[in-house]
Structures are given as C-alpha cells and as structure tokens.
Tab-separated table of C-alpha atoms in Angstrom:
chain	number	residue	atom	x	y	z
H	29	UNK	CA	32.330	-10.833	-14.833
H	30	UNK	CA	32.328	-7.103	-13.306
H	31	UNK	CA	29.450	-6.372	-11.177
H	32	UNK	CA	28.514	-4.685	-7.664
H	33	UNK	CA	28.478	-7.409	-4.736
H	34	UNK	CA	27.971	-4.571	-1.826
H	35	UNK	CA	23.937	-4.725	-0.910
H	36	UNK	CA	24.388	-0.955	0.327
H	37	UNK	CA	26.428	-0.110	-3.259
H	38	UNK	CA	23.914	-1.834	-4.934
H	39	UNK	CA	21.116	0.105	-3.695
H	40	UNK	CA	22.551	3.706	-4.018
H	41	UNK	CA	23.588	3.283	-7.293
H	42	UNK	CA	20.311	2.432	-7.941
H	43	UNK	CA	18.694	5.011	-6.067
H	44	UNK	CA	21.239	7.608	-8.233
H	45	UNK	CA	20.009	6.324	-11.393
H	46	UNK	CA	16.582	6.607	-10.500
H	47	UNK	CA	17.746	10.206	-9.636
H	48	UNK	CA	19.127	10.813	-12.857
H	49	UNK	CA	16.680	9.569	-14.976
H	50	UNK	CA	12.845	10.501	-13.261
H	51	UNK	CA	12.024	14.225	-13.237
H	52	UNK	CA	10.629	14.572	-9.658
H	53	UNK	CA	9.748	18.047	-10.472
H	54	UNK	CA	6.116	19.562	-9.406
H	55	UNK	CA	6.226	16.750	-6.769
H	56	UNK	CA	6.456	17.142	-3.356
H	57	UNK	CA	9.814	17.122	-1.792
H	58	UNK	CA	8.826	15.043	1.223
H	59	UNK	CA	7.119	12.310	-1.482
H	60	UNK	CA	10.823	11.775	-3.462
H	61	UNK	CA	12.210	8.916	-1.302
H	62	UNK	CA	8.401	7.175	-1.454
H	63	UNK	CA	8.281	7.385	-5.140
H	64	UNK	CA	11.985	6.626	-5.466
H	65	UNK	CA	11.430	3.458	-3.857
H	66	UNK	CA	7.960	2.499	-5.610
H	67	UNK	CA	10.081	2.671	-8.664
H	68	UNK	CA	13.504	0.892	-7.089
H	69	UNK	CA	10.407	-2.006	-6.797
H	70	UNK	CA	9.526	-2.578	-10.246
H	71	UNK	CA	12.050	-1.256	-12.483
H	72	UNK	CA	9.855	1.339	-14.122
H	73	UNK	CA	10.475	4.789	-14.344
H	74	UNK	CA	7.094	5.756	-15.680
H	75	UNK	CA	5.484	4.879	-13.009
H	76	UNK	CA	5.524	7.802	-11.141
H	77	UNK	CA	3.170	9.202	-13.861
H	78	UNK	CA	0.693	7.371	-12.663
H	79	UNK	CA	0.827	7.636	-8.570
H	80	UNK	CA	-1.788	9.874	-7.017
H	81	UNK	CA	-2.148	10.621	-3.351
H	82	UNK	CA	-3.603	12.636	-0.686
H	83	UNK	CA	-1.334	15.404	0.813
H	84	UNK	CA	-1.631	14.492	4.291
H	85	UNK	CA	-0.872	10.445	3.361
H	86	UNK	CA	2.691	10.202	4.594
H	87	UNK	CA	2.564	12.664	7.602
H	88	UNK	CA	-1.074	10.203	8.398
H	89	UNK	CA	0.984	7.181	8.098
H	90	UNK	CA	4.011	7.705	9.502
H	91	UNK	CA	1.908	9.193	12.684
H	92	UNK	CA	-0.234	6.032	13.071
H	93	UNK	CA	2.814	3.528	12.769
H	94	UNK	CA	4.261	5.417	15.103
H	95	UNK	CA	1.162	5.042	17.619
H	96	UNK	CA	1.595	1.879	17.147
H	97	UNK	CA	-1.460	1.436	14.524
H	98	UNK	CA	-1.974	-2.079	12.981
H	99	UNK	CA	-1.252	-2.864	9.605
H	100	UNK	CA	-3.605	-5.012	7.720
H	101	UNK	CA	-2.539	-6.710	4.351
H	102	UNK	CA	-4.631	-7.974	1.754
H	103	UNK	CA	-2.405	-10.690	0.566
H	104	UNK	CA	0.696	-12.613	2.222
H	105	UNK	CA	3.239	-11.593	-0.359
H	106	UNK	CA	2.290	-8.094	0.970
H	107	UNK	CA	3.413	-9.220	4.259
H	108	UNK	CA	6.449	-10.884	3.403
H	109	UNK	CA	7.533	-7.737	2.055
H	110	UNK	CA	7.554	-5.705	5.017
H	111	UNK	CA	10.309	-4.561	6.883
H	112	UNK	CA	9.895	-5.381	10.272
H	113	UNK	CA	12.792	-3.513	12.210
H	114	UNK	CA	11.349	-0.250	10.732
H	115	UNK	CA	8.222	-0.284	12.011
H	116	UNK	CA	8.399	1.751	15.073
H	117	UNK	CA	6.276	0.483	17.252
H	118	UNK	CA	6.724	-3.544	16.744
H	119	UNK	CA	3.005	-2.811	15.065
H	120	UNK	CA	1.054	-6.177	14.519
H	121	UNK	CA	0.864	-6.892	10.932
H	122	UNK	CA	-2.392	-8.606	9.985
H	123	UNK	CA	-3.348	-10.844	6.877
H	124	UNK	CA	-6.079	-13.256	7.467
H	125	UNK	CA	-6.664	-14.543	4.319
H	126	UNK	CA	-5.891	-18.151	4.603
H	127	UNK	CA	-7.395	-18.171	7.879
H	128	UNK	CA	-10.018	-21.005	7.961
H	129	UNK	CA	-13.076	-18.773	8.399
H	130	UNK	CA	-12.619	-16.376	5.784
H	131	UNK	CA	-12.705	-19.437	3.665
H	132	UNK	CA	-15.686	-20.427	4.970
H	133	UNK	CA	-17.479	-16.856	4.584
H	134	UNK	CA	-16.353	-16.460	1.269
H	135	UNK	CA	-18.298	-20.024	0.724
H	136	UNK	CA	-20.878	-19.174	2.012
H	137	UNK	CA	-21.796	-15.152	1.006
H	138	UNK	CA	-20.219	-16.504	-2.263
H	139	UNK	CA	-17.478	-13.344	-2.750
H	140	UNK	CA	-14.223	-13.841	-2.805
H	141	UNK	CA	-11.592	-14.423	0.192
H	142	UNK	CA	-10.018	-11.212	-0.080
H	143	UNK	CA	-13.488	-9.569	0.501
H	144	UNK	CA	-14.155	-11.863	3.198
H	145	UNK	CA	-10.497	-11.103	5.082
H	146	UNK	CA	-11.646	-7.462	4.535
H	147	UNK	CA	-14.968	-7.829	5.924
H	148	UNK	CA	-12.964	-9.255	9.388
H	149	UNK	CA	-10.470	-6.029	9.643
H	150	UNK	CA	-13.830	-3.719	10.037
H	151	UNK	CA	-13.916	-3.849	14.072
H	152	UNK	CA	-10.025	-2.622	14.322
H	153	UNK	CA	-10.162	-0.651	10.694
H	154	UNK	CA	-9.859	3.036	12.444
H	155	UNK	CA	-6.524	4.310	12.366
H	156	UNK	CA	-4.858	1.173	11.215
H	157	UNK	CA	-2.650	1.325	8.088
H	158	UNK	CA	-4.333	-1.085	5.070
H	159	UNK	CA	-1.941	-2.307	2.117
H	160	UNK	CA	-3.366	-3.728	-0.468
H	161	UNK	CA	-1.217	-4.967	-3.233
H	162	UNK	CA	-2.703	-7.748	-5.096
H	163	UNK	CA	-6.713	-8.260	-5.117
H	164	UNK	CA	-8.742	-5.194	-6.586
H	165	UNK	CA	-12.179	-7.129	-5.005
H	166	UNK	CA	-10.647	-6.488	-1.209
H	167	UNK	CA	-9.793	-2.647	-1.981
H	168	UNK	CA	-13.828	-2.390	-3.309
H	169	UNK	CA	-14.706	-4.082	-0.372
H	170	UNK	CA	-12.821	-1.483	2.200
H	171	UNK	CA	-14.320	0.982	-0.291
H	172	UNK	CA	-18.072	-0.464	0.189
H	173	UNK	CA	-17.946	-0.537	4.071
H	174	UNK	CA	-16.121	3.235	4.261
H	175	UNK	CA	-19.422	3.824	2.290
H	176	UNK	CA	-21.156	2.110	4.855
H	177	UNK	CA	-19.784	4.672	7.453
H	178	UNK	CA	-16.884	2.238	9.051
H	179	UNK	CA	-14.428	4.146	10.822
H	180	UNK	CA	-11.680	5.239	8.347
H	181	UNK	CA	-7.821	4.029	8.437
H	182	UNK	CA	-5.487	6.710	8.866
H	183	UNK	CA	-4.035	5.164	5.477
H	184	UNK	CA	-4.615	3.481	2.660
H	185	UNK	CA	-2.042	2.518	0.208
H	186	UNK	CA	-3.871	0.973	-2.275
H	187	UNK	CA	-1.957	-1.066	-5.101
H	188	UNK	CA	-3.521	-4.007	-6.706
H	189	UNK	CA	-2.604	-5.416	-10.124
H	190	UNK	CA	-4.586	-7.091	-12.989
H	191	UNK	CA	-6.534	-6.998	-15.923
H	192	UNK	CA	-9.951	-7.207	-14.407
H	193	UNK	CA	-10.682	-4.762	-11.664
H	194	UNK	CA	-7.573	-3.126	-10.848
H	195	UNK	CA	-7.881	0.232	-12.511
H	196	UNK	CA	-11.504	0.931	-11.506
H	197	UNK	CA	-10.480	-0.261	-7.951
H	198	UNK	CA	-7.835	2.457	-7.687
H	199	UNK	CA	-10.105	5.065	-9.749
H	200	UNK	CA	-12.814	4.762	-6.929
H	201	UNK	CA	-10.208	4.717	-4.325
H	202	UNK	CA	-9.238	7.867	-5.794
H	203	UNK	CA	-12.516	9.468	-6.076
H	204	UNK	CA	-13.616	7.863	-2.931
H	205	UNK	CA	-11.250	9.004	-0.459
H	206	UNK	CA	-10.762	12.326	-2.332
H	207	UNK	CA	-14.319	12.993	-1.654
H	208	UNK	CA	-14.205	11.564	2.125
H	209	UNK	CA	-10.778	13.312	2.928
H	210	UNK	CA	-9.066	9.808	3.824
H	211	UNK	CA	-5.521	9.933	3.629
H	212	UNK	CA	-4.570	7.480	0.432
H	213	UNK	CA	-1.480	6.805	-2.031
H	214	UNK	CA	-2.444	4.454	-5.179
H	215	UNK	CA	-1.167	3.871	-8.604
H	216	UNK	CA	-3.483	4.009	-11.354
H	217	UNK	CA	-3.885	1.949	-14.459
H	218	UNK	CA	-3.379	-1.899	-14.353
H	219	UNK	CA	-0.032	-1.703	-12.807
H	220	UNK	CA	0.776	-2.239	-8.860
H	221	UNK	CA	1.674	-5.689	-6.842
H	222	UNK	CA	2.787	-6.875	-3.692
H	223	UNK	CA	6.566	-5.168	-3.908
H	224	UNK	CA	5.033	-1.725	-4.659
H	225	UNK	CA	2.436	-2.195	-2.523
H	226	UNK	CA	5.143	-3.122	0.752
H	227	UNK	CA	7.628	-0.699	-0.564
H	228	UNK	CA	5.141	2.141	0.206
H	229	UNK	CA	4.919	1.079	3.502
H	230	UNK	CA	8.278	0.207	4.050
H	231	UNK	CA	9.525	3.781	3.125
H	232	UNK	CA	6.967	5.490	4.995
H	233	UNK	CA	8.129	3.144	8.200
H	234	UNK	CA	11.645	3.698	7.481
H	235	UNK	CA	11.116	7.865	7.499
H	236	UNK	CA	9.662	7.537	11.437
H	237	UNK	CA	12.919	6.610	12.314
C-alpha cells in the first residue's frame, strides 16, 4: 500500500486540496485559514456555505486569548480538542459539566446539564471565549442570560449538532448577537460538533502566535 506517513505532509496536502476545490471568493482573506480548517475537521467542502460570522470575531478572539481570557466549553469532547501549546496565554479552559453540582441544578430546576454548566460560567462570562460544539440547549441558555443583560464574551463560536434544536440555536445566535453587536462565528443548519467547534478555536489560537 502507497500512502502519506508524514503528519506535516499529511496535513498540507490536505490543506491544498481544500484549496483547490472550495471557492473562498467574496470571503474575507483573514477568515481562509479558519474556514480551511472548519472544513480539514469534517471532510465537507460545503460547509463553508453555511458559516456566518461577525466581522470583528477573529480580531475579538484572538485579542482576548491573548489577554489571557478563559475559555469555557460546553462539552468535554470540545475540550479534548483544544490545542493547548497555542493558546497564548496558558488560558484556563473551563467545562463543568460533569461537575457534581451542575448535576444537581439540572435536578432540581429540571433543564438540562448543559444549561445548568452555562448558568455557572455567568460570573466570569465577560470577555471569556465560549465554544460550544455539541448541546444546542447550553448555546439558548448563553443566549437567554445575554438577554438578561450578562456581560457579553468577547466570542462566541457557536457549533452544536442535532436534529432537535441545533439550527434554531445557531439562527438566534445569529440574529441575537447580530442585533447586540457580539462578536460570533456559527454554522447554520443541523451540522457542527465538537471537532468544528475546537478547530475554530484552535485556528484562531494558532494565528496569535
């Protein structure tokens, strides 16, 4: 059998058919590499049909990583898909949903844990970084208290998949954050995940270095 064994190989050529093959025209030059790698993460070309975000998202994020801003994930697949040695200020990266009291305030208010997780990142929510790539119900929840006049993150990269929830998530996040000026990159439709969701955040880290 013939195939590439170099991880650094492996990834260019990649990168070069993804290149070759997605017309990155009427797109911002400095939002290439993030959509390159979005689509590196699933395999899907089409997807960059689909991405919307605010102008100021990247030049937001990459400013609050680099002020050392905490990240908050909504899921720990999310976390296991960062890149640590990019982030360029050793930022804490923060998922508490299998932390014991979330579980017990998700009993209790009856939601779900992901809301309840959400509900604990309000007092350090401004300027933080929030990637959410796997349960719609915590991106409605961060969309509920910004309604309820929390102090904003600098970003929000908003990716959660599924059949129930998922598209209207990211259509309010859209409309929401639009409407409040709150720097935002999301991927409408059903599609999104934990690798999307970390890729975003890894190639934003990886262009403050």
């Amino acid at each position: 059998m013939n195939y590439l064994t170099d991880p650094e190989a492996i990834y260019q050529r990649s990168f070069a058919i993804i290149r070759d093959e997605a017309d990155f025209s009427g797109l911002p030059s400095d939002f290439h590499p993030l959509i390159t790698r979005l689509i590196h993460a699933c395999g899907m070309i089409d997807l960059k049909e689909e991405i919307r975000f605010h102008p100021r998202a990247i030049d937001s994020g990459k400013n609050a990583l680099t002020e050392g801003a905490m990240i908050f994930c909504d899921s720990m697949m999310v976390v296991k898909g960062i890149i640590r040695r990019h982030l360029p200020a050793a930022n804490s990266v923060q998922c508490m949903i299998e932390e014991d009291a979330v579980a017990e305030m998700a009993r209790t208010n009856g939601i779900t844990r992901s809301m309840a997780a959400v509900d604990c990142w309000k007092p350090d929510l401004a300027g933080s970084v929030v990637v959410i790539g796997n349960a719609p119900t915590a991106l409605f929840r961060l969309l509920e208290l910004l309604e309820e006049e929390a102090n904003p993150p600098a970003l929000i990269l908003g990716f959660p998949v599924g059949f129930v929830g998922a598209a209207e998530s990211k259509q309010a996040l859209l409309e929401e954050a639009t409407r409040k000026d709150i720097p935002f990159i999301t991927l409408l439709g059903r599609r999104g995940g934990s690798a999307i969701a970390s890729a975003a955040l890894n190639s934003i880290a990886m262009g403050t270095t």
